PDB file of C-alpha atoms in Angstrom:
ATOM      1  CA  UNK A 140      -0.287   0.258  -0.019  1.00 47.00           C
ATOM      2  CA  UNK A 141       1.790   3.314  -1.616  1.00 56.00           C
ATOM      3  CA  UNK A 142       1.412   5.676   1.193  1.00 55.00           C
ATOM      4  CA  UNK A 143      -0.721   3.593   3.892  1.00 62.00           C
ATOM      5  CA  UNK A 144      -3.626   4.524   1.760  1.00 56.00           C
ATOM      6  CA  UNK A 145      -5.853   1.237   1.969  1.00 65.00           C
ATOM      7  CA  UNK A 146      -7.835   0.095  -1.132  1.00 67.00           C
ATOM      8  CA  UNK A 147     -11.286   1.354  -1.399  1.00 77.00           C
ATOM      9  CA  UNK A 148     -14.188  -0.978  -2.005  1.00 83.00           C
ATOM     10  CA  UNK A 149     -17.152   0.621  -3.684  1.00 80.00           C
ATOM     11  CA  UNK A 150     -20.361  -1.109  -4.195  1.00 86.00           C
ATOM     12  CA  UNK A 151     -19.180  -4.874  -2.622  1.00 92.00           C
ATOM     13  CA  UNK A 152     -21.572  -8.094  -3.005  1.00 94.00           C
ATOM     14  CA  UNK A 153     -21.242 -11.568  -1.504  1.00 95.00           C
ATOM     15  CA  UNK A 154     -22.678 -14.757  -3.443  1.00 96.00           C
ATOM     16  CA  UNK A 155     -23.508 -17.957  -1.589  1.00 97.00           C
ATOM     17  CA  UNK A 156     -22.537 -20.725  -3.673  1.00 96.00           C
ATOM     18  CA  UNK A 157     -24.293 -24.279  -2.768  1.00 96.00           C
ATOM     19  CA  UNK A 158     -22.687 -27.208  -4.596  1.00 94.00           C
ATOM     20  CA  UNK A 159     -24.572 -30.195  -5.937  1.00 89.00           C
ATOM     21  CA  UNK A 160     -22.156 -32.305  -3.510  1.00 90.00           C
ATOM     22  CA  UNK A 161     -22.632 -30.105  -0.470  1.00 94.00           C
ATOM     23  CA  UNK A 162     -20.198 -27.684  -1.209  1.00 94.00           C
ATOM     24  CA  UNK A 163     -20.751 -24.265   0.730  1.00 96.00           C
ATOM     25  CA  UNK A 164     -18.487 -21.320  -0.725  1.00 96.00           C
ATOM     26  CA  UNK A 165     -18.668 -17.472  -0.483  1.00 96.00           C
ATOM     27  CA  UNK A 166     -17.581 -15.222  -3.563  1.00 96.00           C
ATOM     28  CA  UNK A 167     -17.127 -11.574  -2.588  1.00 95.00           C
ATOM     29  CA  UNK A 168     -16.845  -8.929  -5.287  1.00 95.00           C
ATOM     30  CA  UNK A 169     -16.105  -5.350  -5.382  1.00 94.00           C
ATOM     31  CA  UNK A 170     -15.160  -3.032  -7.520  1.00 92.00           C
ATOM     32  CA  UNK A 171     -11.555  -1.818  -6.128  1.00 90.00           C
ATOM     33  CA  UNK A 172      -8.852   1.061  -6.402  1.00 86.00           C
ATOM     34  CA  UNK A 173      -6.105   2.370  -4.204  1.00 82.00           C
ATOM     35  CA  UNK A 174      -7.000   6.194  -4.904  1.00 83.00           C
ATOM     36  CA  UNK A 175     -10.828   6.775  -3.616  1.00 82.00           C
ATOM     37  CA  UNK A 176     -12.078   9.651  -4.243  1.00 83.00           C
ATOM     38  CA  UNK A 177     -15.718  11.434  -3.223  1.00 85.00           C
ATOM     39  CA  UNK A 178     -18.862   9.812  -4.499  1.00 87.00           C
ATOM     40  CA  UNK A 179     -17.090   6.805  -6.472  1.00 88.00           C
ATOM     41  CA  UNK A 180     -19.448   4.031  -7.014  1.00 90.00           C
ATOM     42  CA  UNK A 181     -17.211   2.182  -9.803  1.00 91.00           C
ATOM     43  CA  UNK A 182     -14.059   1.448 -10.716  1.00 92.00           C
ATOM     44  CA  UNK A 183     -12.306  -0.152 -13.965  1.00 92.00           C
ATOM     45  CA  UNK A 184     -11.679  -3.013 -12.043  1.00 93.00           C
ATOM     46  CA  UNK A 185     -13.282  -5.381 -10.131  1.00 94.00           C
ATOM     47  CA  UNK A 186     -11.925  -8.141  -7.498  1.00 93.00           C
ATOM     48  CA  UNK A 187     -13.246 -11.579  -7.383  1.00 95.00           C
ATOM     49  CA  UNK A 188     -12.792 -13.772  -3.642  1.00 94.00           C
ATOM     50  CA  UNK A 189     -13.577 -16.823  -3.865  1.00 96.00           C
ATOM     51  CA  UNK A 190     -13.838 -19.372  -0.405  1.00 95.00           C
ATOM     52  CA  UNK A 191     -12.574 -22.723  -0.355  1.00 93.00           C
ATOM     53  CA  UNK A 192     -15.289 -25.373   0.555  1.00 94.00           C
ATOM     54  CA  UNK A 193     -16.282 -24.524   3.841  1.00 95.00           C
ATOM     55  CA  UNK A 194     -18.827 -27.499   4.400  1.00 95.00           C
ATOM     56  CA  UNK A 195     -15.733 -29.904   5.399  1.00 93.00           C
ATOM     57  CA  UNK A 196     -13.896 -30.893   8.879  1.00 92.00           C
ATOM     58  CA  UNK A 197     -10.283 -29.608   7.121  1.00 90.00           C
ATOM     59  CA  UNK A 198     -12.361 -26.311   6.670  1.00 91.00           C
ATOM     60  CA  UNK A 199     -13.658 -26.383  10.445  1.00 89.00           C
ATOM     61  CA  UNK A 200      -9.696 -27.070  11.359  1.00 89.00           C
ATOM     62  CA  UNK A 201      -8.061 -24.747   9.212  1.00 89.00           C
ATOM     63  CA  UNK A 202     -10.381 -22.386   9.917  1.00 87.00           C
ATOM     64  CA  UNK A 203      -9.710 -22.084  13.813  1.00 84.00           C
ATOM     65  CA  UNK A 204      -5.732 -21.929  13.334  1.00 87.00           C
ATOM     66  CA  UNK A 205      -4.521 -20.572  10.144  1.00 92.00           C
ATOM     67  CA  UNK A 206      -7.863 -19.148   8.385  1.00 90.00           C
ATOM     68  CA  UNK A 207     -10.161 -19.948   4.837  1.00 90.00           C
ATOM     69  CA  UNK A 208      -8.233 -20.256   2.103  1.00 90.00           C
ATOM     70  CA  UNK A 209      -9.151 -18.445  -0.460  1.00 93.00           C
ATOM     71  CA  UNK A 210      -8.533 -17.302  -4.236  1.00 94.00           C
ATOM     72  CA  UNK A 211      -8.621 -14.292  -6.435  1.00 93.00           C
ATOM     73  CA  UNK A 212      -8.413 -12.329  -9.446  1.00 94.00           C
ATOM     74  CA  UNK A 213      -8.849  -8.596  -9.983  1.00 93.00           C
ATOM     75  CA  UNK A 214     -10.051  -8.331 -13.833  1.00 93.00           C
ATOM     76  CA  UNK A 215     -10.734  -5.394 -15.921  1.00 92.00           C
ATOM     77  CA  UNK A 216     -14.331  -4.086 -16.235  1.00 89.00           C
ATOM     78  CA  UNK A 217     -16.323  -1.918 -18.237  1.00 91.00           C
ATOM     79  CA  UNK A 218     -19.599  -2.293 -16.675  1.00 93.00           C
ATOM     80  CA  UNK A 219     -20.787  -0.168 -13.671  1.00 94.00           C
ATOM     81  CA  UNK A 220     -22.959  -2.079 -11.732  1.00 95.00           C
ATOM     82  CA  UNK A 221     -21.857  -5.017 -10.026  1.00 94.00           C
ATOM     83  CA  UNK A 222     -24.948  -6.418  -9.783  1.00 94.00           C
ATOM     84  CA  UNK A 223     -25.685  -6.248 -13.761  1.00 93.00           C
ATOM     85  CA  UNK A 224     -22.098  -7.381 -14.287  1.00 93.00           C
ATOM     86  CA  UNK A 225     -22.749 -10.765 -11.511  1.00 94.00           C
ATOM     87  CA  UNK A 226     -26.337 -11.121 -13.799  1.00 93.00           C
ATOM     88  CA  UNK A 227     -25.023 -10.479 -16.779  1.00 92.00           C
ATOM     89  CA  UNK A 228     -21.158 -12.092 -16.929  1.00 91.00           C
ATOM     90  CA  UNK A 229     -20.869 -14.580 -14.220  1.00 94.00           C
ATOM     91  CA  UNK A 230     -24.439 -16.252 -13.616  1.00 94.00           C
ATOM     92  CA  UNK A 231     -23.421 -19.023 -15.992  1.00 94.00           C
ATOM     93  CA  UNK A 232     -20.441 -19.540 -14.703  1.00 94.00           C
ATOM     94  CA  UNK A 233     -21.774 -19.296 -10.633  1.00 95.00           C
ATOM     95  CA  UNK A 234     -23.991 -22.152 -12.133  1.00 94.00           C
ATOM     96  CA  UNK A 235     -21.602 -24.281 -13.903  1.00 94.00           C
ATOM     97  CA  UNK A 236     -19.201 -23.757 -10.256  1.00 94.00           C
ATOM     98  CA  UNK A 237     -22.280 -24.884  -7.957  1.00 95.00           C
ATOM     99  CA  UNK A 238     -23.054 -28.029 -10.712  1.00 95.00           C
ATOM    100  CA  UNK A 239     -19.817 -29.198 -11.893  1.00 94.00           C
ATOM    101  CA  UNK A 240     -17.510 -28.196  -8.656  1.00 91.00           C
ATOM    102  CA  UNK A 241     -15.326 -26.053 -11.485  1.00 91.00           C
ATOM    103  CA  UNK A 242     -14.212 -22.528 -10.471  1.00 92.00           C
ATOM    104  CA  UNK A 243     -12.132 -22.069 -13.371  1.00 91.00           C
ATOM    105  CA  UNK A 244     -14.821 -19.400 -15.241  1.00 92.00           C
ATOM    106  CA  UNK A 245     -15.755 -17.521 -12.071  1.00 92.00           C
ATOM    107  CA  UNK A 246     -11.826 -16.941 -11.377  1.00 91.00           C
ATOM    108  CA  UNK A 247     -10.637 -16.012 -15.178  1.00 86.00           C
ATOM    109  CA  UNK A 248     -10.379 -12.558 -16.474  1.00 69.00           C
ATOM    110  CA  UNK A 249     -14.312 -11.849 -16.963  1.00 63.00           C
TER     111      UNK A 249
END
């Protein structure tokens, strides 16, 4: 963090994903910037953070000792509304992740 200014996350959304095999994951999406400005509602970048499967004994044990493993990606985005982005660009990928437990499309650069 340059100049000790924390990143700013306007418009964040959480998505709970319940998988076909009992998997439980949380995806957090947010516009992200390190240049906060007044009345900022979106940025050219979206951060996507996905938890590991939370419905396992390993996750329970790890959470107590070291936290939960998370995968993340920051992507360039033209959208200015996070909910519209999730519906238009991530809906099919989240469905596939829930049914097939394949998170590649969710964590891609789209």
